[in-house]
PDB file of C-alpha atoms and ligand atoms in Angstrom:
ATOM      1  CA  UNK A   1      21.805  93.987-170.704  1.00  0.00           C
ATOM      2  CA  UNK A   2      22.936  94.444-174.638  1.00  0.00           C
ATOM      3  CA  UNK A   3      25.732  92.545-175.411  1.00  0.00           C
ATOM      4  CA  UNK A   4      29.083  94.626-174.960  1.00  0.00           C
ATOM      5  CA  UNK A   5      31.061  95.165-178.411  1.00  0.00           C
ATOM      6  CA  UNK A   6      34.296  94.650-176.899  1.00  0.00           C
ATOM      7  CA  UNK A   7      35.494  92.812-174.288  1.00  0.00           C
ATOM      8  CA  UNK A   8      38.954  94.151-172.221  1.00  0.00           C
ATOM      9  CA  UNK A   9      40.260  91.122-170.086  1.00  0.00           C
ATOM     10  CA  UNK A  10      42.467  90.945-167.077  1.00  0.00           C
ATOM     11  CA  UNK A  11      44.871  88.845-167.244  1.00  0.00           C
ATOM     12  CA  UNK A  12      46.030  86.868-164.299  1.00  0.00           C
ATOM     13  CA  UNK A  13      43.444  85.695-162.088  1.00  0.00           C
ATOM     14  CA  UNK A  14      40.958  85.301-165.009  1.00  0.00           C
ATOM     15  CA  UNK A  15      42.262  83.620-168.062  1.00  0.00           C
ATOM     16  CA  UNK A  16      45.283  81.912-166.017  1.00  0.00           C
ATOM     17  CA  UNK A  17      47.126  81.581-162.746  1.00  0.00           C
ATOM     18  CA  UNK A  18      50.569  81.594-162.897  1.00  0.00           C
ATOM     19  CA  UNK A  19      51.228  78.726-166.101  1.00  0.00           C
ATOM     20  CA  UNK A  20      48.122  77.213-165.791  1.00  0.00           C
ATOM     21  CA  UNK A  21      44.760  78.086-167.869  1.00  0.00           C
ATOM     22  CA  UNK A  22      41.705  78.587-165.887  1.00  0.00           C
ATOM     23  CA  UNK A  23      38.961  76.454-167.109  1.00  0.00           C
ATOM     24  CA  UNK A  24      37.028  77.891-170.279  1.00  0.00           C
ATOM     25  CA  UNK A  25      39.291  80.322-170.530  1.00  0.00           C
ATOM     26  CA  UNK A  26      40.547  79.253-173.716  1.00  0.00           C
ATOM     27  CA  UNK A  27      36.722  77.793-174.826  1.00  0.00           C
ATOM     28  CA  UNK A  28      36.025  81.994-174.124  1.00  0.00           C
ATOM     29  CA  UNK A  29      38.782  83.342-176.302  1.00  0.00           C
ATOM     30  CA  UNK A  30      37.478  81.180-178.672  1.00  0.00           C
ATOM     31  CA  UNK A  31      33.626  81.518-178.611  1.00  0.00           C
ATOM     32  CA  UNK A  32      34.138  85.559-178.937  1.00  0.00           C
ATOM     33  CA  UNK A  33      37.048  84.933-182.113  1.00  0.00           C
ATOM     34  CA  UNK A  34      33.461  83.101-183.356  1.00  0.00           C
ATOM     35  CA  UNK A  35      31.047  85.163-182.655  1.00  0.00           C
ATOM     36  CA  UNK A  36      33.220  87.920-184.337  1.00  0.00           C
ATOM     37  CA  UNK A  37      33.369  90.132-181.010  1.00  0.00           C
ATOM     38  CA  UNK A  38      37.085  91.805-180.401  1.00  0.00           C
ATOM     39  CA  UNK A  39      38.749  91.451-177.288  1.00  0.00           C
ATOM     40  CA  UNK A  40      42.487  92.864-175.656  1.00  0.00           C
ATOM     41  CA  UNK A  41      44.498  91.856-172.441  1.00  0.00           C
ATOM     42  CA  UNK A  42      45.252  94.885-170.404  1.00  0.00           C
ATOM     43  CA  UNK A  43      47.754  93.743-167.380  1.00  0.00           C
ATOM     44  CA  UNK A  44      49.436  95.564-164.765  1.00  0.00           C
ATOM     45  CA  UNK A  45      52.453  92.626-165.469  1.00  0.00           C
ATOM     46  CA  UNK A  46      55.493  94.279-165.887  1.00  0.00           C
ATOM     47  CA  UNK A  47      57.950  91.220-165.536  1.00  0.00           C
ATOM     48  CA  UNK A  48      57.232  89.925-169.116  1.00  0.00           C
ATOM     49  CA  UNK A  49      57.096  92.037-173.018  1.00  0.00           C
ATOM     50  CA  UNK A  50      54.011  91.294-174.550  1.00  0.00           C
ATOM     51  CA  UNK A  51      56.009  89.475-176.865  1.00  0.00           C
ATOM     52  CA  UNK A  52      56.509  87.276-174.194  1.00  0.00           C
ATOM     53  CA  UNK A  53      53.147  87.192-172.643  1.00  0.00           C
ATOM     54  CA  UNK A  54      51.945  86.330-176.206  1.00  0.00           C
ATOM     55  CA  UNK A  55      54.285  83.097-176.159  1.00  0.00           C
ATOM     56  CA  UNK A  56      53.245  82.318-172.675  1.00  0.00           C
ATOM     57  CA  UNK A  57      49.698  82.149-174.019  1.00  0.00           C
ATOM     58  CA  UNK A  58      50.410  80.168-176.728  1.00  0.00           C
ATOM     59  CA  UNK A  59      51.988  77.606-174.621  1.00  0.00           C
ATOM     60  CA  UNK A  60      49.363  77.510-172.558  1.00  0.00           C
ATOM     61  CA  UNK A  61      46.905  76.820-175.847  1.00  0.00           C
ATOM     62  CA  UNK A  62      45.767  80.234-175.909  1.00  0.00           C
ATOM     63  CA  UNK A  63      47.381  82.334-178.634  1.00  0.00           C
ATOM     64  CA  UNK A  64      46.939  85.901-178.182  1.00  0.00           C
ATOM     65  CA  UNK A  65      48.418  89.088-180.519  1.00  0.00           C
ATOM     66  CA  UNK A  66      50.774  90.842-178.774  1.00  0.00           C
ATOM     67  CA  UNK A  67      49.818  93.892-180.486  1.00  0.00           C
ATOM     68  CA  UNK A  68      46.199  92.956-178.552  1.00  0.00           C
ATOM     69  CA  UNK A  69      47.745  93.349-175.055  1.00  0.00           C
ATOM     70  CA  UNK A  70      48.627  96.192-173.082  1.00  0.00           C
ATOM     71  CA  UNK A  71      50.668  96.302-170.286  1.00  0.00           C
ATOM     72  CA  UNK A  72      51.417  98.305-167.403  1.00  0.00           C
ATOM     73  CA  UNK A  73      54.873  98.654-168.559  1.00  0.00           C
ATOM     74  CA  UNK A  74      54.212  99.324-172.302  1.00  0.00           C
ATOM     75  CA  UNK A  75      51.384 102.040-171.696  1.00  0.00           C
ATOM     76  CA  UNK A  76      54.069 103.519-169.096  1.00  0.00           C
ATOM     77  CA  UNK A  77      56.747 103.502-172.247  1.00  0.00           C
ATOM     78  CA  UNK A  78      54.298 105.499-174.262  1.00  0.00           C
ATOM     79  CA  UNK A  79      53.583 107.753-170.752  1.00  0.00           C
ATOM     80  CA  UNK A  80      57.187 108.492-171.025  1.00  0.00           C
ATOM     81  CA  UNK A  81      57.560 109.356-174.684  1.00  0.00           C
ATOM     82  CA  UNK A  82      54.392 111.664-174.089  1.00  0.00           C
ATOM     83  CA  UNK A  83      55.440 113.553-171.340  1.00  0.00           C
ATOM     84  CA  UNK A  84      58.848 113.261-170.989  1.00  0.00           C
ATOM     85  CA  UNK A  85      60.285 112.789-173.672  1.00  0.00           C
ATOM     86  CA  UNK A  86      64.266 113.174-173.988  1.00  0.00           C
ATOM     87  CA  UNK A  87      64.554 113.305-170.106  1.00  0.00           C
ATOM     88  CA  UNK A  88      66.957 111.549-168.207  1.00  0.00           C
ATOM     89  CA  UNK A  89      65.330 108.445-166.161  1.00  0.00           C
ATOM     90  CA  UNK A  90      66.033 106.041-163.632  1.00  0.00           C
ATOM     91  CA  UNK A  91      64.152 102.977-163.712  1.00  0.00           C
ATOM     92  CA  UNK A  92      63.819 100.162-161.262  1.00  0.00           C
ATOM     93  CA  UNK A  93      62.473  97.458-162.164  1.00  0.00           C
ATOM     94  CA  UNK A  94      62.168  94.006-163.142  1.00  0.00           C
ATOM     95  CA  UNK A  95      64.471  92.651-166.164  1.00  0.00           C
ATOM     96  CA  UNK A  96      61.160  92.112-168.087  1.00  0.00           C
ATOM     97  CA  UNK A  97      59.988  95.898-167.515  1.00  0.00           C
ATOM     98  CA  UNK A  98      63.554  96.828-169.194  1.00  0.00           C
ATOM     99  CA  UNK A  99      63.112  94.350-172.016  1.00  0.00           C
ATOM    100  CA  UNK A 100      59.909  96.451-172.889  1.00  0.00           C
ATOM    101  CA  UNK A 101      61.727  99.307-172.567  1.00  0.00           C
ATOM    102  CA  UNK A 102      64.091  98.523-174.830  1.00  0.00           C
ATOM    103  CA  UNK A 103      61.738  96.674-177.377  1.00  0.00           C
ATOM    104  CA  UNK A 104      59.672 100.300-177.495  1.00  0.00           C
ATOM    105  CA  UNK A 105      63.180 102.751-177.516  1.00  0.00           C
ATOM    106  CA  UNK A 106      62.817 106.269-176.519  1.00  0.00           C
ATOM    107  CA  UNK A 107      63.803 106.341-173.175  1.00  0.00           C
ATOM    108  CA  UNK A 108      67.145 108.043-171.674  1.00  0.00           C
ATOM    109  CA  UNK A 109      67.768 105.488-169.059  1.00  0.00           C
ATOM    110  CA  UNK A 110      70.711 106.696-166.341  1.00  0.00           C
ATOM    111  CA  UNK A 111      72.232 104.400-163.397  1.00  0.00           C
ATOM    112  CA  UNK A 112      73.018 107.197-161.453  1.00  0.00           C
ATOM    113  CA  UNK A 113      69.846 108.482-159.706  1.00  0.00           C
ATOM    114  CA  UNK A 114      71.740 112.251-159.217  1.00  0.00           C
ATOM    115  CA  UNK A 115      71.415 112.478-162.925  1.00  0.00           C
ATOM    116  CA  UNK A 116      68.167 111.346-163.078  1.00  0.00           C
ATOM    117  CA  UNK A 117      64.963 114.092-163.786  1.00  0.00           C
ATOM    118  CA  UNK A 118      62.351 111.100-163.825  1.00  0.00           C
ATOM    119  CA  UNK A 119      62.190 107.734-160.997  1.00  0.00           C
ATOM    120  CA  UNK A 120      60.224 104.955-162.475  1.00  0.00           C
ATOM    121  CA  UNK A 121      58.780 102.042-160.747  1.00  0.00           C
ATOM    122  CA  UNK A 122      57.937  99.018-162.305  1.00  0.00           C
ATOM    123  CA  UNK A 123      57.294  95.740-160.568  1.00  0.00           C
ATOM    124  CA  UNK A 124      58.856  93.924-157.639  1.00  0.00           C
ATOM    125  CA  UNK A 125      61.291  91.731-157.819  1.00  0.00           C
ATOM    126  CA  UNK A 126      63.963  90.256-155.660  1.00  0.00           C
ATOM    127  CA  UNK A 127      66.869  92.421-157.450  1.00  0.00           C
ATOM    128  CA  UNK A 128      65.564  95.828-156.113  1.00  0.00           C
ATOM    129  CA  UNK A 129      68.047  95.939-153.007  1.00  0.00           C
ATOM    130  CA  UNK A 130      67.890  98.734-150.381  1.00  0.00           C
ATOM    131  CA  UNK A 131      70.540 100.583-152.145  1.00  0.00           C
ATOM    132  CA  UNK A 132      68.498 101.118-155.038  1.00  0.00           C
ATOM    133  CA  UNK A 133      65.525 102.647-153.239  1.00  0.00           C
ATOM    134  CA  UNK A 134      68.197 104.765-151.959  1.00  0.00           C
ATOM    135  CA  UNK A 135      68.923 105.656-155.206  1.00  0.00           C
ATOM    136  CA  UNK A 136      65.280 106.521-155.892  1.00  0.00           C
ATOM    137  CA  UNK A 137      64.386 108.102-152.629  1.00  0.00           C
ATOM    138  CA  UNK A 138      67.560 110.623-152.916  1.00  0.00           C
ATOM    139  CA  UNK A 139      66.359 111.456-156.615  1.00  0.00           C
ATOM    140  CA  UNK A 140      63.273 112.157-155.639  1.00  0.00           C
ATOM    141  CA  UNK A 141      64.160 114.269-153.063  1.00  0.00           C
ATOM    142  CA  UNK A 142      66.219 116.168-155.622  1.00  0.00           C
ATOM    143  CA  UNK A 143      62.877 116.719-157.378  1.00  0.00           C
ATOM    144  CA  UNK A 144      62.442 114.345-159.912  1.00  0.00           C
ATOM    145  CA  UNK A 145      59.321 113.285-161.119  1.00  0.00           C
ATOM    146  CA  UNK A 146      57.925 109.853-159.767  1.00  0.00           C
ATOM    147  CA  UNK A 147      55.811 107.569-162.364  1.00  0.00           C
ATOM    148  CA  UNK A 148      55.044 103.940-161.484  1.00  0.00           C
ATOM    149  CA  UNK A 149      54.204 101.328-163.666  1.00  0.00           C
ATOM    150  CA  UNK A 150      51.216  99.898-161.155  1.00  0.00           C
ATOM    151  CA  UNK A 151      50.971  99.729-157.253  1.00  0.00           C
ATOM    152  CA  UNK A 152      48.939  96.728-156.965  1.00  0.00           C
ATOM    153  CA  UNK A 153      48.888  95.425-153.341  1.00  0.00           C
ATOM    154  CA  UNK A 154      49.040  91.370-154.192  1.00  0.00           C
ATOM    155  CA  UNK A 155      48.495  89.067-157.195  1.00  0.00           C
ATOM    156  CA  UNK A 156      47.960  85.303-156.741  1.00  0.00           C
ATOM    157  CA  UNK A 157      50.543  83.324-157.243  1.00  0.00           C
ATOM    158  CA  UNK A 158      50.706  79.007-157.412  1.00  0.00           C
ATOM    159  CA  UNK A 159      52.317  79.284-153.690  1.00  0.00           C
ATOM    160  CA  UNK A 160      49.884  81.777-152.745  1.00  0.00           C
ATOM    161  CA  UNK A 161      49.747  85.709-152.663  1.00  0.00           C
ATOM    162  CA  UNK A 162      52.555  87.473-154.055  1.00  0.00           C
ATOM    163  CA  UNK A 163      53.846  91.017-152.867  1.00  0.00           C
ATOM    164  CA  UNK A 164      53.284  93.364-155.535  1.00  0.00           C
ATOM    165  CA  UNK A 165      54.977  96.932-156.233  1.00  0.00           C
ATOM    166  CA  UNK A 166      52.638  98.883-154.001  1.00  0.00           C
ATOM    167  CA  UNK A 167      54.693  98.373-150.907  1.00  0.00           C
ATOM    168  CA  UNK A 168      57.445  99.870-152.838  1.00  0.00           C
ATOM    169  CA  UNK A 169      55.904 102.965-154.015  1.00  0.00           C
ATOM    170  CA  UNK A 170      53.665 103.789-151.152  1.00  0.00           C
ATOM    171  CA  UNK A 171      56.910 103.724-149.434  1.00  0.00           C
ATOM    172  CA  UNK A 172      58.965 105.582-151.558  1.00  0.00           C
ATOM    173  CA  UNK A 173      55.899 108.169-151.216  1.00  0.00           C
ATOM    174  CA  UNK A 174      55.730 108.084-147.666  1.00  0.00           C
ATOM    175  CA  UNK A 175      59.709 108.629-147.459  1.00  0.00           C
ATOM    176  CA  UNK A 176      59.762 111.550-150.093  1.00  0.00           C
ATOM    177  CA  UNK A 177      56.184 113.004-149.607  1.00  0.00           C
ATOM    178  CA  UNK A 178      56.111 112.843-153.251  1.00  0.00           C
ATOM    179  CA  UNK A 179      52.839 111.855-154.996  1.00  0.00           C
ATOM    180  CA  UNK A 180      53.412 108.980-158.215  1.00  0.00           C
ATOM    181  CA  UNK A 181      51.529 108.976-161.372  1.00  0.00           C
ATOM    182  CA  UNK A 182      50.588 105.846-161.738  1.00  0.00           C
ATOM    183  CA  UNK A 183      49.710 103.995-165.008  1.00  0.00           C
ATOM    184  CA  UNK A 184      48.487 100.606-164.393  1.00  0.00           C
ATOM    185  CA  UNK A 185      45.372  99.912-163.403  1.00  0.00           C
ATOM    186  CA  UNK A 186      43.193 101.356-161.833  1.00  0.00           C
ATOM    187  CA  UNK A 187      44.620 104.318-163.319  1.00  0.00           C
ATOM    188  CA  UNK A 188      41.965 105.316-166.335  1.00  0.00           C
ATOM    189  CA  UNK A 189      44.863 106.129-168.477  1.00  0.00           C
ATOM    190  CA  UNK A 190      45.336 101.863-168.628  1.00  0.00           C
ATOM    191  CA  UNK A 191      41.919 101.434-169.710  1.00  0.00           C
ATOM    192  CA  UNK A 192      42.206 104.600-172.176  1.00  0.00           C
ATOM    193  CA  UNK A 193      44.811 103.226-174.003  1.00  0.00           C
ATOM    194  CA  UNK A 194      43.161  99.312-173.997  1.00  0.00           C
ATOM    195  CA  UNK A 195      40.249 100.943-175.418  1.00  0.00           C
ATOM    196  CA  UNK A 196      41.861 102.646-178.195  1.00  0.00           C
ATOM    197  CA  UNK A 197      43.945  99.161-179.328  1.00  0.00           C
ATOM    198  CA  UNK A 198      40.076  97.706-178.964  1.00  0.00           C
ATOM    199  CA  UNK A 199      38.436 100.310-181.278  1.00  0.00           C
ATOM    200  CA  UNK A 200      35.693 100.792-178.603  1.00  0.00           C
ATOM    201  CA  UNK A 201      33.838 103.195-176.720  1.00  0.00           C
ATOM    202  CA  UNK A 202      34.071 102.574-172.573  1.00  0.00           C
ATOM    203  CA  UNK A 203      29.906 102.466-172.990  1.00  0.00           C
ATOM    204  CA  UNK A 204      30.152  99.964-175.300  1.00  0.00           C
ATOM    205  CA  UNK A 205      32.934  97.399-173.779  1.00  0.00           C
ATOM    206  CA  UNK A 206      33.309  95.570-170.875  1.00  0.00           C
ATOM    207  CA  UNK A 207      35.785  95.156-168.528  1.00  0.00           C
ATOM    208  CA  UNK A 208      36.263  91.299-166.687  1.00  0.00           C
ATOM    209  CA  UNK A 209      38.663  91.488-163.880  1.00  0.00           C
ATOM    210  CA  UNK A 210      39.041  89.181-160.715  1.00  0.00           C
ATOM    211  CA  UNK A 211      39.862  92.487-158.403  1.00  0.00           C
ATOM    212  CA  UNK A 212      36.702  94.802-158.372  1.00  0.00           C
ATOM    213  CA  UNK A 213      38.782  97.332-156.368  1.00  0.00           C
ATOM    214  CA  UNK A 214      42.009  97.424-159.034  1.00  0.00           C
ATOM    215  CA  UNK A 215      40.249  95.952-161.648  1.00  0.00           C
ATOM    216  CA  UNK A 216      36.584  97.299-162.154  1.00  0.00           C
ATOM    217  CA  UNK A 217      36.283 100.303-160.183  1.00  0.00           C
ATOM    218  CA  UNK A 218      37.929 102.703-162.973  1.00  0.00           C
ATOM    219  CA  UNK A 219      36.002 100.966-165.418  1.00  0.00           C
ATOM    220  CA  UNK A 220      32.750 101.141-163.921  1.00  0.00           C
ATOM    221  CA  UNK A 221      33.703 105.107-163.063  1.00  0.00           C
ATOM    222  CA  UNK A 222      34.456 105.506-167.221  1.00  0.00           C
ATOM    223  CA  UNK A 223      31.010 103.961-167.965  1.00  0.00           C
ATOM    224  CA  UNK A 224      32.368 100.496-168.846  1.00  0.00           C
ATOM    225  CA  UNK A 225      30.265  97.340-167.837  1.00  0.00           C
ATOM    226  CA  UNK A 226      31.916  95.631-165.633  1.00  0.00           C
ATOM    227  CA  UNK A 227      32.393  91.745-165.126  1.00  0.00           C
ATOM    228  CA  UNK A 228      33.390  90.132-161.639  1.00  0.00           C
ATOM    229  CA  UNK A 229      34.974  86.677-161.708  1.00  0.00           C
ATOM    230  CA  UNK A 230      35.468  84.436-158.363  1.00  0.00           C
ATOM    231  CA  UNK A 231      38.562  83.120-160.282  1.00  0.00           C
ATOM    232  CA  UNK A 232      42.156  83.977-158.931  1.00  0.00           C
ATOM    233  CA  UNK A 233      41.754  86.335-156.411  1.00  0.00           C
ATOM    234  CA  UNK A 234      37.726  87.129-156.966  1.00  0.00           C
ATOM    235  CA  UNK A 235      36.496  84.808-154.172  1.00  0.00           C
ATOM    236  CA  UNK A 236      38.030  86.896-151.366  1.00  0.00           C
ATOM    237  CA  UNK A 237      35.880  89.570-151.905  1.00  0.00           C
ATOM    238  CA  UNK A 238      32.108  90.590-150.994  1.00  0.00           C
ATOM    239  CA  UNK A 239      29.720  88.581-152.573  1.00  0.00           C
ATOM    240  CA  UNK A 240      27.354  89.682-154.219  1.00  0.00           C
ATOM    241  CA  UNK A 241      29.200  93.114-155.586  1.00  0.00           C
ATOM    242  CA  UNK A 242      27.155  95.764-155.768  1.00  0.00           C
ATOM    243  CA  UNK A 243      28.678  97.506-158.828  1.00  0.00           C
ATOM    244  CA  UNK A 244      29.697  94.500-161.199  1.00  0.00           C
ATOM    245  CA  UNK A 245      26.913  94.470-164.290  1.00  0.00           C
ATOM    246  CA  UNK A 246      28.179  90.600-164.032  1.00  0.00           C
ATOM    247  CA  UNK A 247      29.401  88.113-161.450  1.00  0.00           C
ATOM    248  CA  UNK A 248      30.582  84.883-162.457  1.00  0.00           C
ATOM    249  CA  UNK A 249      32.629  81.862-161.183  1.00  0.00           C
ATOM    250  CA  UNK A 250      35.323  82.160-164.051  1.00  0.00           C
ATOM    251  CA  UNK A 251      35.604  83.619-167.407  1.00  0.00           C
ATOM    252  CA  UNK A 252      34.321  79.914-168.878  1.00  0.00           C
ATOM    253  CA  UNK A 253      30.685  81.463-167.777  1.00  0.00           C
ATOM    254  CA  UNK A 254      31.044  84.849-169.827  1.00  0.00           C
ATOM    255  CA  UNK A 255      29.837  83.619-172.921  1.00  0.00           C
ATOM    256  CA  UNK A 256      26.927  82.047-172.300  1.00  0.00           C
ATOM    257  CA  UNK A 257      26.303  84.871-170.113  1.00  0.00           C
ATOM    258  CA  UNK A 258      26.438  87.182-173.120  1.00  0.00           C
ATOM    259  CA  UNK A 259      24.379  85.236-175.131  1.00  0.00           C
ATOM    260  CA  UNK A 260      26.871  83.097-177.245  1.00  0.00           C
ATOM    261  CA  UNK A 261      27.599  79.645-177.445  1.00  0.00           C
ATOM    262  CA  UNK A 262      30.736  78.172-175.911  1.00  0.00           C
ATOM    263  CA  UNK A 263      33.099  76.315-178.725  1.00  0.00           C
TER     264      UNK A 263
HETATM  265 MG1  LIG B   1      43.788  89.719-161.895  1.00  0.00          MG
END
């Protein structure tokens, strides 16, 4: 296999879990600075800017360019702007997915879901009451559009798997019969718009995710290589994977596997 020319990483699962680095992770990050090959974080995180995923790195030794990192929340800002621009919408979400929000303007936010002609979803989180899916539901039902940020199933947490937003918007669609657009991965508009911060063709880069279901699957299906690592939530799948162009323990294998020399 040539070496890939750009390299799009998952975050969690494969360079940390929750605060902690995953080993080589940062020896990676810097064998491919070295060897000159370019590299972004594409995320379905919606709880954190990428200002603040970019300090979290750095604390945890790995100091990353926020403008290198897309997440589910900014690429559904720039979703927004696109193709609804000047509309009135109600979000619920975490406080991080309004912080991006904010830090990237344009949006018409409302409170009131009868005012709203957009519902979007970002991540769980524990302030997201009944009352505000409610609020949602009703709106939809009035015939707003629906966009969510991601509908991930799970992500590994320290304490072990955390519920992610899919419960709320395969609900919400279950309720309303409404369909969502959804952003995040595995949506190929996510790896569209990690590509074009990467400056490289899908043939040409490769994807390294710990889900090959929300992770790889798009990629492979855009003509991306993919990379399968049994870090974070990698081991509880099939092994081997028919479809990954790599499977690894952890990210600390990918260079060598690519021909490069650790740091
Ligand atoms: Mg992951």
């Amino acid at each position: 296999m040539a070496a890939p020319r750009g390299i799009v990483f998952d975050m969690e699962g494969v360079l940390h879990v929750g605060y902690e680095p995953l080993p080589g992770a940062r020896e990676t990050i810097a064998a491919l600075d070295a060897a000159g090959l370019p590299h972004v974080i594409l995320t379905n995180t919606t709880s954190k800017t990428r200002a603040d995923i970019a300090v979290r790195l750095d604390a945890m030794g790995m100091p990353y360019p926020a403008e290198r990192i897309v997440t589910a929340g900014s690429a559904t800002v720039a979703f927004l702007q696109r193709r609804h621009r000047g509309r009135r919408v109600l979000l619920l979400a975490e406080s991080g997915a309004f912080a991006e929000v904010a830090a990237c303007g344009g949006l018409n936010l409302v409170d009131d879901g009868r005012e709203a002609e957009v519902v979007c979803l970002g991540g769980p989180d524990e302030s997201i009451t009944y009352a505000h899916l409610q609020e949602a539901f009703r709106a939809l039902m009035d015939g707003a559009a629906f966009v969510a940020m991601q509908r991930n199933r799970w992500w590994p947490t320290p304490a072990g798997p955390g519920l992610d937003a899919g419960v709320f918007v395969k609900g919400l669609e279950y309720a309303s019969g409404r369909r969502a657009t959804v952003i995040g991965k595995p949506a190929a508009g996510a790896y569209r718009a990690a590509l074009a911060v990467l400056g490289v063709k899908a043939g040409d880069a490769m994807m390294v995710g710990d889900d090959p279901v929300a992770d790889l699957a798009t990629a492979h299906r855009i003509g991306m290589r993919t990379c399968l690592v049994r870090s974070g939530k990698g081991s509880t799948f099939a092994s081997p994977w028919p479809t990954a162009d790599l499977d690894l323990p952890g990210v600390g294998e990918l260079p060598s596997a690519l021909g490069f020399s650790s740091c």
